[in-house]
């Protein structure tokens, strides 16, 4: 007896998901990857997603990419230009181009005068007059030094042969070596009570200087400070000066045992007995 085979159920393919969902998934992958080739490859792997739609989406993504790249490049260029525009000049700018002023630490040093002379006013920014600043400026007739100046360098006004008068401010503490040497037209000068020392040859060759007063603050006077001052008739020391005194316009130490300076214009001098007959 032959066997009768049982009927088999028909083979049915498993249900496929709707194309809409597949397309959305593919589109999401294309957007995440952000490249044309990558988007097309993922669209094709889904088998059912329209290739044209994927290419259009990828093209849309690529359209925005150059804008982002361009913005980044512009920002980088601007930052580079900003960081390279910093510089600190050594020469301090001043309103008057006749002066060269340089910064040295906390000081603003007038290193050179380039003007035509005459009546000169030094800028208030200057704290120091450098060495040789007005050297051989024969056209300089008067100088105004501001209260900001604390020191005057060596031979700063050497051979300023037309300079007739000068007032040193209270801020200055010393007059250096040969500062006013060779100022043959200088007739008067005021030394403030702030000055403590007068350097060697400070007024050497000031042939028109007639008198000078040493304030009580001066503790040291260098050698030949008043030599060749042919018109000088009196060097008067302040009565309160602890180191120097004057007798008949001649400068001595306080104990009158040493002659410091005799004015070149003096015709006769009486020497103190203490100097002639010093005690042991």
mmCIF file of N, CA and C in Angstrom, residues 93-191:
data_model
loop_
_atom_site.group_PDB
_atom_site.id
_atom_site.type_symbol
_atom_site.label_atom_id
_atom_site.label_comp_id
_atom_site.label_asym_id
_atom_site.label_seq_id
_atom_site.Cartn_x
_atom_site.Cartn_y
_atom_site.Cartn_z
ATOM 1 N N UNK A 93 57.736 108.856 22.586
ATOM 2 C CA UNK A 93 57.265 109.970 21.771
ATOM 3 C C UNK A 93 56.980 111.205 22.602
ATOM 4 N N UNK A 94 57.448 112.348 22.177
ATOM 5 C CA UNK A 94 57.165 113.613 22.844
ATOM 6 C C UNK A 94 56.628 114.588 21.812
ATOM 7 N N UNK A 95 56.000 115.646 22.295
ATOM 8 C CA UNK A 95 55.356 116.583 21.401
ATOM 9 C C UNK A 95 56.360 117.394 20.585
ATOM 10 N N UNK A 96 57.554 117.611 21.140
ATOM 11 C CA UNK A 96 58.565 118.420 20.474
ATOM 12 C C UNK A 96 59.636 117.517 19.885
ATOM 13 N N UNK A 97 59.778 117.548 18.564
ATOM 14 C CA UNK A 97 60.742 116.685 17.895
ATOM 15 C C UNK A 97 62.180 117.157 18.086
ATOM 16 N N UNK A 98 62.388 118.299 18.759
ATOM 17 C CA UNK A 98 63.735 118.795 18.999
ATOM 18 C C UNK A 98 64.499 117.947 20.017
ATOM 19 N N UNK A 99 63.791 117.072 20.733
ATOM 20 C CA UNK A 99 64.418 116.287 21.792
ATOM 21 C C UNK A 99 64.401 114.800 21.451
ATOM 22 N N UNK A 100 65.486 114.128 21.816
ATOM 23 C CA UNK A 100 65.503 112.668 21.779
ATOM 24 C C UNK A 100 65.438 112.186 23.219
ATOM 25 N N UNK A 101 64.372 111.466 23.553
ATOM 26 C CA UNK A 101 64.145 111.014 24.921
ATOM 27 C C UNK A 101 64.030 109.496 24.917
ATOM 28 N N UNK A 102 64.837 108.842 25.727
ATOM 29 C CA UNK A 102 64.820 107.390 25.788
ATOM 30 C C UNK A 102 64.420 106.915 27.173
ATOM 31 N N UNK A 103 63.704 105.793 27.190
ATOM 32 C CA UNK A 103 63.274 105.194 28.462
ATOM 33 C C UNK A 103 64.347 104.253 28.957
ATOM 34 N N UNK A 104 64.768 104.448 30.189
ATOM 35 C CA UNK A 104 65.779 103.598 30.813
ATOM 36 C C UNK A 104 65.260 103.189 32.182
ATOM 37 N N UNK A 105 64.619 102.027 32.251
ATOM 38 C CA UNK A 105 63.970 101.620 33.498
ATOM 39 C C UNK A 105 62.798 102.534 33.786
ATOM 40 N N UNK A 106 62.840 103.187 34.932
ATOM 41 C CA UNK A 106 61.789 104.137 35.295
ATOM 42 C C UNK A 106 62.132 105.569 34.881
ATOM 43 N N UNK A 107 63.310 105.758 34.293
ATOM 44 C CA UNK A 107 63.755 107.105 33.917
ATOM 45 C C UNK A 107 63.474 107.397 32.451
ATOM 46 N N UNK A 108 63.195 108.657 32.180
ATOM 47 C CA UNK A 108 63.067 109.157 30.812
ATOM 48 C C UNK A 108 64.210 110.146 30.611
ATOM 49 N N UNK A 109 65.221 109.695 29.883
ATOM 50 C CA UNK A 109 66.481 110.435 29.764
ATOM 51 C C UNK A 109 66.505 111.244 28.474
ATOM 52 N N UNK A 110 66.733 112.550 28.618
ATOM 53 C CA UNK A 110 66.930 113.405 27.453
ATOM 54 C C UNK A 110 68.376 113.191 27.009
ATOM 55 N N UNK A 111 68.549 112.494 25.902
ATOM 56 C CA UNK A 111 69.891 112.129 25.461
ATOM 57 C C UNK A 111 70.495 113.095 24.460
ATOM 58 N N UNK A 112 69.622 113.845 23.755
ATOM 59 C CA UNK A 112 70.172 114.750 22.743
ATOM 60 C C UNK A 112 69.163 115.850 22.402
ATOM 61 N N UNK A 113 69.698 117.035 22.226
ATOM 62 C CA UNK A 113 68.891 118.169 21.774
ATOM 63 C C UNK A 113 69.240 118.452 20.321
ATOM 64 N N UNK A 114 68.205 118.520 19.462
ATOM 65 C CA UNK A 114 68.435 118.701 18.033
ATOM 66 C C UNK A 114 67.853 120.001 17.491
ATOM 67 N N UNK A 115 67.445 120.892 18.397
ATOM 68 C CA UNK A 115 66.760 122.105 17.971
ATOM 69 C C UNK A 115 67.694 123.222 17.545
ATOM 70 N N UNK A 116 67.049 124.361 17.295
ATOM 71 C CA UNK A 116 67.784 125.520 16.787
ATOM 72 C C UNK A 116 68.325 126.422 17.892
ATOM 73 N N UNK A 117 68.061 126.092 19.165
ATOM 74 C CA UNK A 117 68.556 126.908 20.258
ATOM 75 C C UNK A 117 67.556 127.946 20.696
ATOM 76 N N UNK A 118 68.062 129.072 21.202
ATOM 77 C CA UNK A 118 67.179 130.102 21.732
ATOM 78 C C UNK A 118 66.726 129.766 23.138
ATOM 79 N N UNK A 119 65.490 130.124 23.467
ATOM 80 C CA UNK A 119 64.929 129.818 24.784
ATOM 81 C C UNK A 119 64.296 128.429 24.733
ATOM 82 N N UNK A 120 64.846 127.516 25.484
ATOM 83 C CA UNK A 120 64.422 126.116 25.406
ATOM 84 C C UNK A 120 63.755 125.689 26.709
ATOM 85 N N UNK A 121 62.620 125.008 26.569
ATOM 86 C CA UNK A 121 61.893 124.461 27.717
ATOM 87 C C UNK A 121 61.917 122.936 27.591
ATOM 88 N N UNK A 122 62.494 122.282 28.566
ATOM 89 C CA UNK A 122 62.568 120.817 28.550
ATOM 90 C C UNK A 122 61.202 120.236 28.919
ATOM 91 N N UNK A 123 60.729 119.201 28.222
ATOM 92 C CA UNK A 123 59.411 118.609 28.506
ATOM 93 C C UNK A 123 59.308 118.063 29.928
ATOM 94 N N UNK A 124 58.098 118.107 30.478
ATOM 95 C CA UNK A 124 57.863 117.633 31.846
ATOM 96 C C UNK A 124 58.052 116.135 31.996
ATOM 97 N N UNK A 125 58.069 115.399 30.889
ATOM 98 C CA UNK A 125 58.237 113.948 30.969
ATOM 99 C C UNK A 125 59.664 113.532 31.305
ATOM 100 N N UNK A 126 60.620 114.449 31.140
ATOM 101 C CA UNK A 126 62.035 114.119 31.347
ATOM 102 C C UNK A 126 62.353 114.020 32.842
ATOM 103 N N UNK A 127 63.042 112.938 33.225
ATOM 104 C CA UNK A 127 63.476 112.767 34.615
ATOM 105 C C UNK A 127 64.989 112.900 34.764
ATOM 106 N N UNK A 128 65.710 112.870 33.653
ATOM 107 C CA UNK A 128 67.165 112.986 33.715
ATOM 108 C C UNK A 128 67.693 113.617 32.434
ATOM 109 N N UNK A 129 68.678 114.515 32.592
ATOM 110 C CA UNK A 129 69.365 115.089 31.438
ATOM 111 C C UNK A 129 70.660 114.309 31.262
ATOM 112 N N UNK A 130 70.785 113.641 30.146
ATOM 113 C CA UNK A 130 71.913 112.738 29.936
ATOM 114 C C UNK A 130 73.230 113.425 29.678
ATOM 115 N N UNK A 131 74.291 112.632 29.676
ATOM 116 C CA UNK A 131 75.626 113.145 29.381
ATOM 117 C C UNK A 131 75.660 113.768 27.981
ATOM 118 N N UNK A 132 76.267 114.936 27.870
ATOM 119 C CA UNK A 132 76.479 115.637 26.597
ATOM 120 C C UNK A 132 75.182 116.032 25.874
ATOM 121 N N UNK A 133 74.050 116.064 26.577
ATOM 122 C CA UNK A 133 72.755 116.304 25.928
ATOM 123 C C UNK A 133 72.719 117.611 25.134
ATOM 124 N N UNK A 134 73.331 118.690 25.707
ATOM 125 C CA UNK A 134 73.358 119.997 25.031
ATOM 126 C C UNK A 134 74.795 120.401 24.692
ATOM 127 N N UNK A 135 75.652 119.444 24.579
ATOM 128 C CA UNK A 135 77.081 119.685 24.360
ATOM 129 C C UNK A 135 77.309 120.585 23.138
ATOM 130 N N UNK A 136 78.047 121.683 23.366
ATOM 131 C CA UNK A 136 78.448 122.588 22.286
ATOM 132 C C UNK A 136 77.255 123.188 21.533
ATOM 133 N N UNK A 137 76.148 123.384 22.259
ATOM 134 C CA UNK A 137 74.981 124.029 21.638
ATOM 135 C C UNK A 137 75.157 125.546 21.782
ATOM 136 N N UNK A 138 75.872 126.139 20.900
ATOM 137 C CA UNK A 138 76.278 127.537 21.026
ATOM 138 C C UNK A 138 75.125 128.527 20.811
ATOM 139 N N UNK A 139 74.005 128.057 20.274
ATOM 140 C CA UNK A 139 72.863 128.947 20.035
ATOM 141 C C UNK A 139 71.861 128.951 21.192
ATOM 142 N N UNK A 140 72.085 128.139 22.207
ATOM 143 C CA UNK A 140 71.188 128.072 23.369
ATOM 144 C C UNK A 140 71.371 129.318 24.241
ATOM 145 N N UNK A 141 70.274 130.066 24.476
ATOM 146 C CA UNK A 141 70.376 131.293 25.270
ATOM 147 C C UNK A 141 69.806 131.141 26.684
ATOM 148 N N UNK A 142 68.767 130.327 26.832
ATOM 149 C CA UNK A 142 68.225 130.063 28.174
ATOM 150 C C UNK A 142 67.587 128.680 28.193
ATOM 151 N N UNK A 143 67.539 128.102 29.374
ATOM 152 C CA UNK A 143 67.007 126.748 29.521
ATOM 153 C C UNK A 143 66.095 126.694 30.742
ATOM 154 N N UNK A 144 64.921 126.099 30.576
ATOM 155 C CA UNK A 144 64.007 125.886 31.695
ATOM 156 C C UNK A 144 63.955 124.395 31.985
ATOM 157 N N UNK A 145 64.379 124.024 33.191
ATOM 158 C CA UNK A 145 64.411 122.617 33.586
ATOM 159 C C UNK A 145 63.205 122.334 34.481
ATOM 160 N N UNK A 146 62.375 121.349 34.148
ATOM 161 C CA UNK A 146 61.179 121.070 34.950
ATOM 162 C C UNK A 146 61.515 120.389 36.274
ATOM 163 N N UNK A 147 60.552 120.415 37.190
ATOM 164 C CA UNK A 147 60.742 119.797 38.509
ATOM 165 C C UNK A 147 60.851 118.282 38.445
ATOM 166 N N UNK A 148 60.537 117.697 37.307
ATOM 167 C CA UNK A 148 60.625 116.239 37.164
ATOM 168 C C UNK A 148 62.069 115.748 37.049
ATOM 169 N N UNK A 149 62.993 116.653 36.688
ATOM 170 C CA UNK A 149 64.405 116.268 36.500
ATOM 171 C C UNK A 149 65.088 116.058 37.844
ATOM 172 N N UNK A 150 65.728 114.879 37.991
ATOM 173 C CA UNK A 150 66.422 114.541 39.240
ATOM 174 C C UNK A 150 67.949 114.618 39.119
ATOM 175 N N UNK A 151 68.457 114.449 37.929
ATOM 176 C CA UNK A 151 69.919 114.465 37.768
ATOM 177 C C UNK A 151 70.309 115.082 36.425
ATOM 178 N N UNK A 152 71.525 115.657 36.405
ATOM 179 C CA UNK A 152 72.084 116.264 35.197
ATOM 180 C C UNK A 152 73.424 115.590 34.929
ATOM 181 N N UNK A 153 73.592 115.043 33.729
ATOM 182 C CA UNK A 153 74.785 114.267 33.399
ATOM 183 C C UNK A 153 76.020 115.112 33.203
ATOM 184 N N UNK A 154 77.144 114.427 33.041
ATOM 185 C CA UNK A 154 78.435 115.108 32.889
ATOM 186 C C UNK A 154 78.461 115.906 31.580
ATOM 187 N N UNK A 155 79.075 117.068 31.644
ATOM 188 C CA UNK A 155 79.225 118.003 30.519
ATOM 189 C C UNK A 155 77.928 118.173 29.720
ATOM 190 N N UNK A 156 76.809 118.137 30.416
ATOM 191 C CA UNK A 156 75.507 118.235 29.740
ATOM 192 C C UNK A 156 75.345 119.547 28.984
ATOM 193 N N UNK A 157 75.900 120.637 29.544
ATOM 194 C CA UNK A 157 75.779 121.960 28.906
ATOM 195 C C UNK A 157 77.163 122.527 28.564
ATOM 196 N N UNK A 158 78.101 121.651 28.347
ATOM 197 C CA UNK A 158 79.475 122.077 28.058
ATOM 198 C C UNK A 158 79.537 122.950 26.800
ATOM 199 N N UNK A 159 80.218 124.091 26.925
ATOM 200 C CA UNK A 159 80.449 124.998 25.797
ATOM 201 C C UNK A 159 79.170 125.570 25.194
ATOM 202 N N UNK A 160 78.153 125.737 26.009
ATOM 203 C CA UNK A 160 76.957 126.464 25.544
ATOM 204 C C UNK A 160 77.263 127.947 25.717
ATOM 205 N N UNK A 161 77.983 128.503 24.787
ATOM 206 C CA UNK A 161 78.595 129.818 24.952
ATOM 207 C C UNK A 161 77.603 130.984 24.944
ATOM 208 N N UNK A 162 76.351 130.747 24.531
ATOM 209 C CA UNK A 162 75.350 131.822 24.529
ATOM 210 C C UNK A 162 74.380 131.728 25.702
ATOM 211 N N UNK A 163 74.523 130.720 26.536
ATOM 212 C CA UNK A 163 73.639 130.542 27.693
ATOM 213 C C UNK A 163 73.940 131.605 28.748
ATOM 214 N N UNK A 164 72.931 132.418 29.101
ATOM 215 C CA UNK A 164 73.164 133.541 30.012
ATOM 216 C C UNK A 164 72.724 133.272 31.451
ATOM 217 N N UNK A 165 71.686 132.472 31.629
ATOM 218 C CA UNK A 165 71.216 132.197 32.995
ATOM 219 C C UNK A 165 70.505 130.854 33.035
ATOM 220 N N UNK A 166 70.471 130.289 34.236
ATOM 221 C CA UNK A 166 69.817 129.001 34.417
ATOM 222 C C UNK A 166 69.363 128.861 35.864
ATOM 223 N N UNK A 167 68.183 128.274 36.039
ATOM 224 C CA UNK A 167 67.670 127.976 37.379
ATOM 225 C C UNK A 167 67.513 126.470 37.503
ATOM 226 N N UNK A 168 68.193 125.910 38.462
ATOM 227 C CA UNK A 168 68.126 124.464 38.684
ATOM 228 C C UNK A 168 66.977 124.180 39.652
ATOM 229 N N UNK A 169 66.077 123.272 39.330
ATOM 230 C CA UNK A 169 64.924 123.008 40.206
ATOM 231 C C UNK A 169 65.307 122.269 41.480
ATOM 232 N N UNK A 170 64.405 122.290 42.446
ATOM 233 C CA UNK A 170 64.624 121.657 43.750
ATOM 234 C C UNK A 170 64.733 120.132 43.667
ATOM 235 N N UNK A 171 64.325 119.565 42.546
ATOM 236 C CA UNK A 171 64.359 118.103 42.399
ATOM 237 C C UNK A 171 65.762 117.559 42.133
ATOM 238 N N UNK A 172 66.687 118.411 41.676
ATOM 239 C CA UNK A 172 68.048 117.980 41.341
ATOM 240 C C UNK A 172 68.898 117.855 42.603
ATOM 241 N N UNK A 173 69.641 116.760 42.704
ATOM 242 C CA UNK A 173 70.460 116.520 43.902
ATOM 243 C C UNK A 173 71.962 116.647 43.654
ATOM 244 N N UNK A 174 72.381 116.662 42.392
ATOM 245 C CA UNK A 174 73.821 116.787 42.135
ATOM 246 C C UNK A 174 74.086 117.484 40.803
ATOM 247 N N UNK A 175 75.211 118.177 40.756
ATOM 248 C CA UNK A 175 75.701 118.812 39.529
ATOM 249 C C UNK A 175 76.986 118.079 39.167
ATOM 250 N N UNK A 176 76.985 117.433 38.015
ATOM 251 C CA UNK A 176 78.073 116.525 37.666
ATOM 252 C C UNK A 176 79.320 117.188 37.131
ATOM 253 N N UNK A 177 80.249 116.341 36.731
ATOM 254 C CA UNK A 177 81.537 116.775 36.191
ATOM 255 C C UNK A 177 81.333 117.643 34.947
ATOM 256 N N UNK A 178 81.919 118.865 34.984
ATOM 257 C CA UNK A 178 81.922 119.746 33.826
ATOM 258 C C UNK A 178 80.549 120.104 33.275
ATOM 259 N N UNK A 179 79.517 120.054 34.108
ATOM 260 C CA UNK A 179 78.151 120.277 33.615
ATOM 261 C C UNK A 179 77.999 121.598 32.887
ATOM 262 N N UNK A 180 78.538 122.682 33.449
ATOM 263 C CA UNK A 180 78.390 124.006 32.843
ATOM 264 C C UNK A 180 79.748 124.581 32.408
ATOM 265 N N UNK A 181 80.720 123.745 32.256
ATOM 266 C CA UNK A 181 82.058 124.221 31.871
ATOM 267 C C UNK A 181 82.016 124.871 30.493
ATOM 268 N N UNK A 182 82.715 125.981 30.367
ATOM 269 C CA UNK A 182 82.800 126.660 29.082
ATOM 270 C C UNK A 182 81.596 127.488 28.707
ATOM 271 N N UNK A 183 80.670 127.688 29.651
ATOM 272 C CA UNK A 183 79.502 128.547 29.375
ATOM 273 C C UNK A 183 79.926 129.999 29.608
ATOM 274 N N UNK A 184 80.557 130.574 28.634
ATOM 275 C CA UNK A 184 81.226 131.861 28.796
ATOM 276 C C UNK A 184 80.280 133.054 28.965
ATOM 277 N N UNK A 185 78.987 132.879 28.610
ATOM 278 C CA UNK A 185 78.026 133.985 28.763
ATOM 279 C C UNK A 185 77.173 133.858 30.017
ATOM 280 N N UNK A 186 77.383 132.813 30.776
ATOM 281 C CA UNK A 186 76.565 132.581 31.976
ATOM 282 C C UNK A 186 76.912 133.609 33.060
ATOM 283 N N UNK A 187 75.927 134.431 33.410
ATOM 284 C CA UNK A 187 76.164 135.480 34.404
ATOM 285 C C UNK A 187 75.612 135.130 35.783
ATOM 286 N N UNK A 188 74.612 134.282 35.852
ATOM 287 C CA UNK A 188 74.043 133.905 37.153
ATOM 288 C C UNK A 188 73.478 132.498 37.097
ATOM 289 N N UNK A 189 73.485 131.868 38.245
ATOM 290 C CA UNK A 189 72.927 130.531 38.366
ATOM 291 C C UNK A 189 72.419 130.361 39.784
ATOM 292 N N UNK A 190 71.263 129.713 39.934
ATOM 293 C CA UNK A 190 70.693 129.462 41.257
ATOM 294 C C UNK A 190 70.801 127.976 41.552
ATOM 295 N N UNK A 191 71.522 127.655 42.620
ATOM 296 C CA UNK A 191 71.660 126.264 43.046
ATOM 297 C C UNK A 191 70.664 126.022 44.184
#
